[in-house]
Amino acid sequence: MIAVFVNCGAVIAGSLIGLLFAKRITKELSSIIQTAAGFVTLVIGIQMALKYQSIVILALSLIIGGLLGTWWDWDGKILLLGCMLEKLLHRANAGRNCGKEHTVPEQNFAYAFLNASVLFCVGAMAVLGSFKAGIEKDYTIIFTKSILDGFMAITFAAAMGPGTLFSSLSVFVYQGILTLLSVLIKPFVTEVLTSELTASGGVLIMMIGINLLGLKQIKTANYLPAVLLSVVFVLLTPLVNGLVHV
């Protein structure tokens, strides 16, 4: 679990640095930082999304995943969790956006928590890094991810506020569970599975970039089921191919 703690520490440290800088910059500079963060996030997402091996799996995962996530209102539930964390900090404006349509207001605690959590938890580095740390005690991938997450946390915290800091809780829970379950899951992890996970996660990160740029407000968390469905579709592909060739 040491790799998980290192990753969480990097997010916390980066967030604190970002918050420190945020207090020293004007509203105009904050807007510039948010725009830069949006473009960087968009580039990262595009690089990941282009690693797909089956456009059919990617399309089905996103469409069905988006429908399921909207039905279950994952975006609203994660935002509500962010509001609950904000209430624990006794902020004066805690909970005012809970359950409502959200935009990209500056220093929105719940919105920052949601987007940073998705950014830091979605992707192949989180999955493979946790597996290698848990099974082989190889922390190289997670340490590399920690460096990247730390720098992104600086940018996100400066642009969106303290909610970024608490995304370290999401990293701890998500990567902690993956690390503990790594021995059981490892046999199912293939190159194809990794590629499809990376691609679907990349599209979600692209959505975050679009939100940050203010081009369109997408409820990114509602598409999180797409990541799980990409795994399901990859595992079912051999069975489907077998039935087709019978």
GROMACS .gro file of C-alpha atoms in nm:
model
  246
    1MET     CA    1   0.000   0.000   0.000
    2ILE     CA    2   0.302   0.231   0.014
    3ALA     CA    3   0.249   0.325  -0.351
    4VAL     CA    4  -0.108   0.436  -0.274
    5PHE     CA    5   0.012   0.658   0.010
    6VAL     CA    6   0.278   0.812  -0.216
    7ASN     CA    7   0.019   0.889  -0.484
    8CYS     CA    8  -0.218   1.042  -0.229
    9GLY     CA    9   0.069   1.244  -0.084
   10ALA     CA   10   0.156   1.380  -0.429
   11VAL     CA   11  -0.204   1.491  -0.488
   12ILE     CA   12  -0.220   1.655  -0.144
   13ALA     CA   13   0.115   1.830  -0.188
   14GLY     CA   14   0.026   1.950  -0.538
   15SER     CA   15  -0.313   2.074  -0.422
   16LEU     CA   16  -0.162   2.269  -0.132
   17ILE     CA   17   0.088   2.434  -0.364
   18GLY     CA   18  -0.191   2.518  -0.609
   19LEU     CA   19  -0.405   2.668  -0.332
   20LEU     CA   20  -0.110   2.874  -0.212
   21PHE     CA   21  -0.060   3.019  -0.559
   22ALA     CA   22  -0.436   3.067  -0.605
   23LYS     CA   23  -0.443   3.316  -0.318
   24ARG     CA   24  -0.180   3.527  -0.489
   25ILE     CA   25  -0.333   3.553  -0.836
   26THR     CA   26  -0.609   3.769  -0.980
   27LYS     CA   27  -0.938   3.651  -1.128
   28GLU     CA   28  -0.800   3.709  -1.477
   29LEU     CA   29  -0.491   3.498  -1.410
   30SER     CA   30  -0.712   3.229  -1.256
   31SER     CA   31  -0.910   3.218  -1.580
   32ILE     CA   32  -0.587   3.181  -1.778
   33ILE     CA   33  -0.479   2.891  -1.555
   34GLN     CA   34  -0.817   2.721  -1.595
   35THR     CA   35  -0.798   2.754  -1.974
   36ALA     CA   36  -0.445   2.613  -1.977
   37ALA     CA   37  -0.556   2.326  -1.752
   38GLY     CA   38  -0.844   2.259  -1.992
   39PHE     CA   39  -0.618   2.230  -2.296
   40VAL     CA   40  -0.360   2.014  -2.116
   41THR     CA   41  -0.636   1.785  -1.989
   42LEU     CA   42  -0.782   1.767  -2.340
   43VAL     CA   43  -0.445   1.668  -2.489
   44ILE     CA   44  -0.397   1.396  -2.225
   45GLY     CA   45  -0.746   1.264  -2.296
   46ILE     CA   46  -0.694   1.256  -2.673
   47GLN     CA   47  -0.365   1.067  -2.636
   48MET     CA   48  -0.536   0.807  -2.418
   49ALA     CA   49  -0.853   0.779  -2.630
   50LEU     CA   50  -0.657   0.703  -2.947
   51LYS     CA   51  -0.518   0.385  -2.791
   52TYR     CA   52  -0.842   0.195  -2.847
   53GLN     CA   53  -0.825  -0.135  -3.037
   54SER     CA   54  -1.196  -0.167  -3.108
   55ILE     CA   55  -1.402   0.140  -3.192
   56VAL     CA   56  -1.715  -0.073  -3.148
   57ILE     CA   57  -1.629  -0.150  -2.786
   58LEU     CA   58  -1.544   0.214  -2.721
   59ALA     CA   59  -1.869   0.337  -2.877
   60LEU     CA   60  -2.092   0.082  -2.702
   61SER     CA   61  -1.920   0.143  -2.368
   62LEU     CA   62  -1.968   0.519  -2.387
   63ILE     CA   63  -2.328   0.512  -2.515
   64ILE     CA   64  -2.458   0.242  -2.280
   65GLY     CA   65  -2.240   0.364  -1.995
   66GLY     CA   66  -2.367   0.719  -2.040
   67LEU     CA   67  -2.728   0.604  -2.037
   68LEU     CA   68  -2.677   0.393  -1.724
   69GLY     CA   69  -2.481   0.665  -1.547
   70THR     CA   70  -2.752   0.920  -1.622
   71TRP     CA   71  -3.021   0.680  -1.504
   72TRP     CA   72  -2.831   0.620  -1.177
   73ASP     CA   73  -2.726   0.989  -1.160
   74TRP     CA   74  -2.361   0.914  -1.077
   75ASP     CA   75  -2.267   1.277  -1.142
   76GLY     CA   76  -2.522   1.401  -0.891
   77LYS     CA   77  -2.418   1.148  -0.628
   78ILE     CA   78  -2.048   1.232  -0.656
   79LEU     CA   79  -2.128   1.603  -0.644
   80LEU     CA   80  -2.338   1.536  -0.334
   81LEU     CA   81  -2.040   1.358  -0.176
   82GLY     CA   82  -1.831   1.665  -0.254
   83CYS     CA   83  -2.095   1.886  -0.090
   84MET     CA   84  -2.095   1.662   0.218
   85LEU     CA   85  -1.718   1.696   0.246
   86GLU     CA   86  -1.758   2.071   0.211
   87LYS     CA   87  -2.013   2.075   0.493
   88LEU     CA   88  -1.766   1.893   0.716
   89LEU     CA   89  -1.533   2.189   0.665
   90HIS     CA   90  -1.814   2.422   0.782
   91ARG     CA   91  -1.797   2.639   0.471
   92ALA     CA   92  -2.060   2.909   0.460
   93ASN     CA   93  -2.179   2.816   0.113
   94ALA     CA   94  -2.168   2.440   0.164
   95GLY     CA   95  -2.425   2.237  -0.022
   96ARG     CA   96  -2.581   2.520  -0.217
   97ASN     CA   97  -2.523   2.349  -0.553
   98CYS     CA   98  -2.612   1.998  -0.443
   99GLY     CA   99  -2.862   1.831  -0.670
  100LYS     CA  100  -2.869   2.127  -0.909
  101GLU     CA  101  -2.739   2.177  -1.259
  102HIS     CA  102  -2.372   2.266  -1.222
  103THR     CA  103  -2.163   2.498  -1.429
  104VAL     CA  104  -1.793   2.566  -1.390
  105PRO     CA  105  -1.790   2.834  -1.121
  106GLU     CA  106  -1.449   2.924  -0.989
  107GLN     CA  107  -1.361   2.766  -0.655
  108ASN     CA  108  -1.657   2.524  -0.667
  109PHE     CA  109  -1.562   2.263  -0.407
  110ALA     CA  110  -1.784   1.976  -0.525
  111TYR     CA  111  -1.706   2.034  -0.893
  112ALA     CA  112  -1.331   2.037  -0.824
  113PHE     CA  113  -1.362   1.718  -0.617
  114LEU     CA  114  -1.556   1.541  -0.894
  115ASN     CA  115  -1.328   1.635  -1.183
  116ALA     CA  116  -1.002   1.578  -0.998
  117SER     CA  117  -1.125   1.239  -0.874
  118VAL     CA  118  -1.210   1.128  -1.227
  119LEU     CA  119  -0.880   1.259  -1.366
  120PHE     CA  120  -0.662   1.087  -1.105
  121CYS     CA  121  -0.849   0.756  -1.092
  122VAL     CA  122  -0.935   0.687  -1.456
  123GLY     CA  123  -0.661   0.547  -1.674
  124ALA     CA  124  -0.429   0.255  -1.732
  125MET     CA  125  -0.155   0.388  -1.503
  126ALA     CA  126  -0.387   0.365  -1.202
  127VAL     CA  127  -0.485   0.007  -1.288
  128LEU     CA  128  -0.150  -0.134  -1.400
  129GLY     CA  129   0.043   0.061  -1.139
  130SER     CA  130  -0.176  -0.077  -0.860
  131PHE     CA  131  -0.138  -0.432  -0.994
  132LYS     CA  132   0.239  -0.410  -1.018
  133ALA     CA  133   0.264  -0.254  -0.673
  134GLY     CA  134   0.042  -0.521  -0.518
  135ILE     CA  135   0.182  -0.829  -0.693
  136GLU     CA  136   0.542  -0.750  -0.790
  137LYS     CA  137   0.617  -0.472  -0.540
  138ASP     CA  138   0.718  -0.265  -0.842
  139TYR     CA  139   0.627   0.096  -0.771
  140THR     CA  140   0.769   0.251  -1.088
  141ILE     CA  141   0.436   0.318  -1.262
  142ILE     CA  142   0.264   0.455  -0.951
  143PHE     CA  143   0.561   0.679  -0.868
  144THR     CA  144   0.554   0.814  -1.224
  145LYS     CA  145   0.177   0.865  -1.200
  146SER     CA  146   0.227   1.040  -0.865
  147ILE     CA  147   0.458   1.296  -1.025
  148LEU     CA  148   0.209   1.364  -1.305
  149ASP     CA  149  -0.085   1.380  -1.062
  150GLY     CA  150   0.107   1.619  -0.838
  151PHE     CA  151   0.163   1.869  -1.117
  152MET     CA  152  -0.197   1.839  -1.241
  153ALA     CA  153  -0.318   1.889  -0.882
  154ILE     CA  154  -0.129   2.220  -0.870
  155THR     CA  155  -0.309   2.339  -1.182
  156PHE     CA  156  -0.653   2.207  -1.079
  157ALA     CA  157  -0.632   2.347  -0.725
  158ALA     CA  158  -0.522   2.687  -0.851
  159ALA     CA  159  -0.807   2.691  -1.104
  160MET     CA  160  -1.092   2.529  -0.908
  161GLY     CA  161  -1.007   2.535  -0.539
  162PRO     CA  162  -0.976   2.303  -0.236
  163GLY     CA  163  -1.203   2.029  -0.369
  164THR     CA  164  -0.898   1.906  -0.558
  165LEU     CA  165  -0.724   1.832  -0.230
  166PHE     CA  166  -0.997   1.592  -0.120
  167SER     CA  167  -0.976   1.394  -0.443
  168SER     CA  168  -0.685   1.223  -0.264
  169LEU     CA  169  -0.956   1.029  -0.075
  170SER     CA  170  -1.085   0.893  -0.406
  171VAL     CA  171  -0.731   0.794  -0.506
  172PHE     CA  172  -0.680   0.620  -0.171
  173VAL     CA  173  -1.003   0.418  -0.193
  174TYR     CA  174  -0.983   0.332  -0.566
  175GLN     CA  175  -0.615   0.242  -0.592
  176GLY     CA  176  -0.618   0.084  -0.248
  177ILE     CA  177  -0.892  -0.157  -0.353
  178LEU     CA  178  -0.713  -0.235  -0.681
  179THR     CA  179  -0.388  -0.304  -0.498
  180LEU     CA  180  -0.555  -0.536  -0.248
  181LEU     CA  181  -0.746  -0.722  -0.523
  182SER     CA  182  -0.453  -0.728  -0.767
  183VAL     CA  183  -0.375  -1.097  -0.717
  184LEU     CA  184  -0.733  -1.197  -0.806
  185ILE     CA  185  -0.767  -0.959  -1.103
  186LYS     CA  186  -0.426  -1.001  -1.266
  187PRO     CA  187  -0.517  -1.310  -1.480
  188PHE     CA  188  -0.784  -1.106  -1.660
  189VAL     CA  189  -0.561  -0.810  -1.744
  190THR     CA  190  -0.451  -0.830  -2.109
  191GLU     CA  191  -0.309  -0.581  -2.356
  192VAL     CA  192  -0.651  -0.544  -2.520
  193LEU     CA  193  -0.820  -0.483  -2.186
  194THR     CA  194  -0.560  -0.221  -2.093
  195SER     CA  195  -0.603  -0.047  -2.428
  196GLU     CA  196  -0.983  -0.028  -2.400
  197LEU     CA  197  -0.963   0.091  -2.039
  198THR     CA  198  -0.720   0.361  -2.144
  199ALA     CA  199  -0.939   0.467  -2.438
  200SER     CA  200  -1.265   0.493  -2.243
  201GLY     CA  201  -1.085   0.671  -1.960
  202GLY     CA  202  -0.929   0.907  -2.213
  203VAL     CA  203  -1.269   1.010  -2.346
  204LEU     CA  204  -1.380   1.094  -1.991
  205ILE     CA  205  -1.069   1.306  -1.943
  206MET     CA  206  -1.146   1.482  -2.272
  207MET     CA  207  -1.488   1.568  -2.128
  208ILE     CA  208  -1.320   1.726  -1.826
  209GLY     CA  209  -1.105   1.935  -2.060
  210ILE     CA  210  -1.413   2.050  -2.252
  211ASN     CA  211  -1.580   2.148  -1.924
  212LEU     CA  212  -1.278   2.344  -1.809
  213LEU     CA  213  -1.268   2.531  -2.140
  214GLY     CA  214  -1.637   2.615  -2.104
  215LEU     CA  215  -1.721   2.474  -2.447
  216LYS     CA  216  -2.004   2.259  -2.311
  217GLN     CA  217  -2.107   2.139  -1.968
  218ILE     CA  218  -2.089   1.759  -1.964
  219LYS     CA  219  -2.183   1.551  -1.662
  220THR     CA  220  -1.863   1.352  -1.684
  221ALA     CA  221  -1.927   1.120  -1.392
  222ASN     CA  222  -2.240   0.987  -1.563
  223TYR     CA  223  -2.006   0.823  -1.816
  224LEU     CA  224  -1.800   0.639  -1.554
  225PRO     CA  225  -1.991   0.311  -1.615
  226ALA     CA  226  -1.831   0.316  -1.961
  227VAL     CA  227  -1.498   0.222  -1.802
  228LEU     CA  228  -1.654  -0.082  -1.636
  229LEU     CA  229  -1.844  -0.178  -1.951
  230SER     CA  230  -1.526  -0.167  -2.159
  231VAL     CA  231  -1.391  -0.441  -1.931
  232VAL     CA  232  -1.711  -0.644  -1.967
  233PHE     CA  233  -1.715  -0.613  -2.346
  234VAL     CA  234  -1.349  -0.715  -2.376
  235LEU     CA  235  -1.410  -1.024  -2.160
  236LEU     CA  236  -1.719  -1.115  -2.366
  237THR     CA  237  -1.551  -1.068  -2.705
  238PRO     CA  238  -1.393  -1.418  -2.722
  239LEU     CA  239  -1.731  -1.573  -2.637
  240VAL     CA  240  -1.910  -1.370  -2.904
  241ASN     CA  241  -1.644  -1.455  -3.164
  242GLY     CA  242  -1.678  -1.822  -3.077
  243LEU     CA  243  -2.053  -1.814  -3.130
  244VAL     CA  244  -2.014  -1.631  -3.462
  245HIS     CA  245  -1.773  -1.889  -3.599
  246VAL     CA  246  -1.978  -2.188  -3.486
   0.00000   0.00000   0.00000
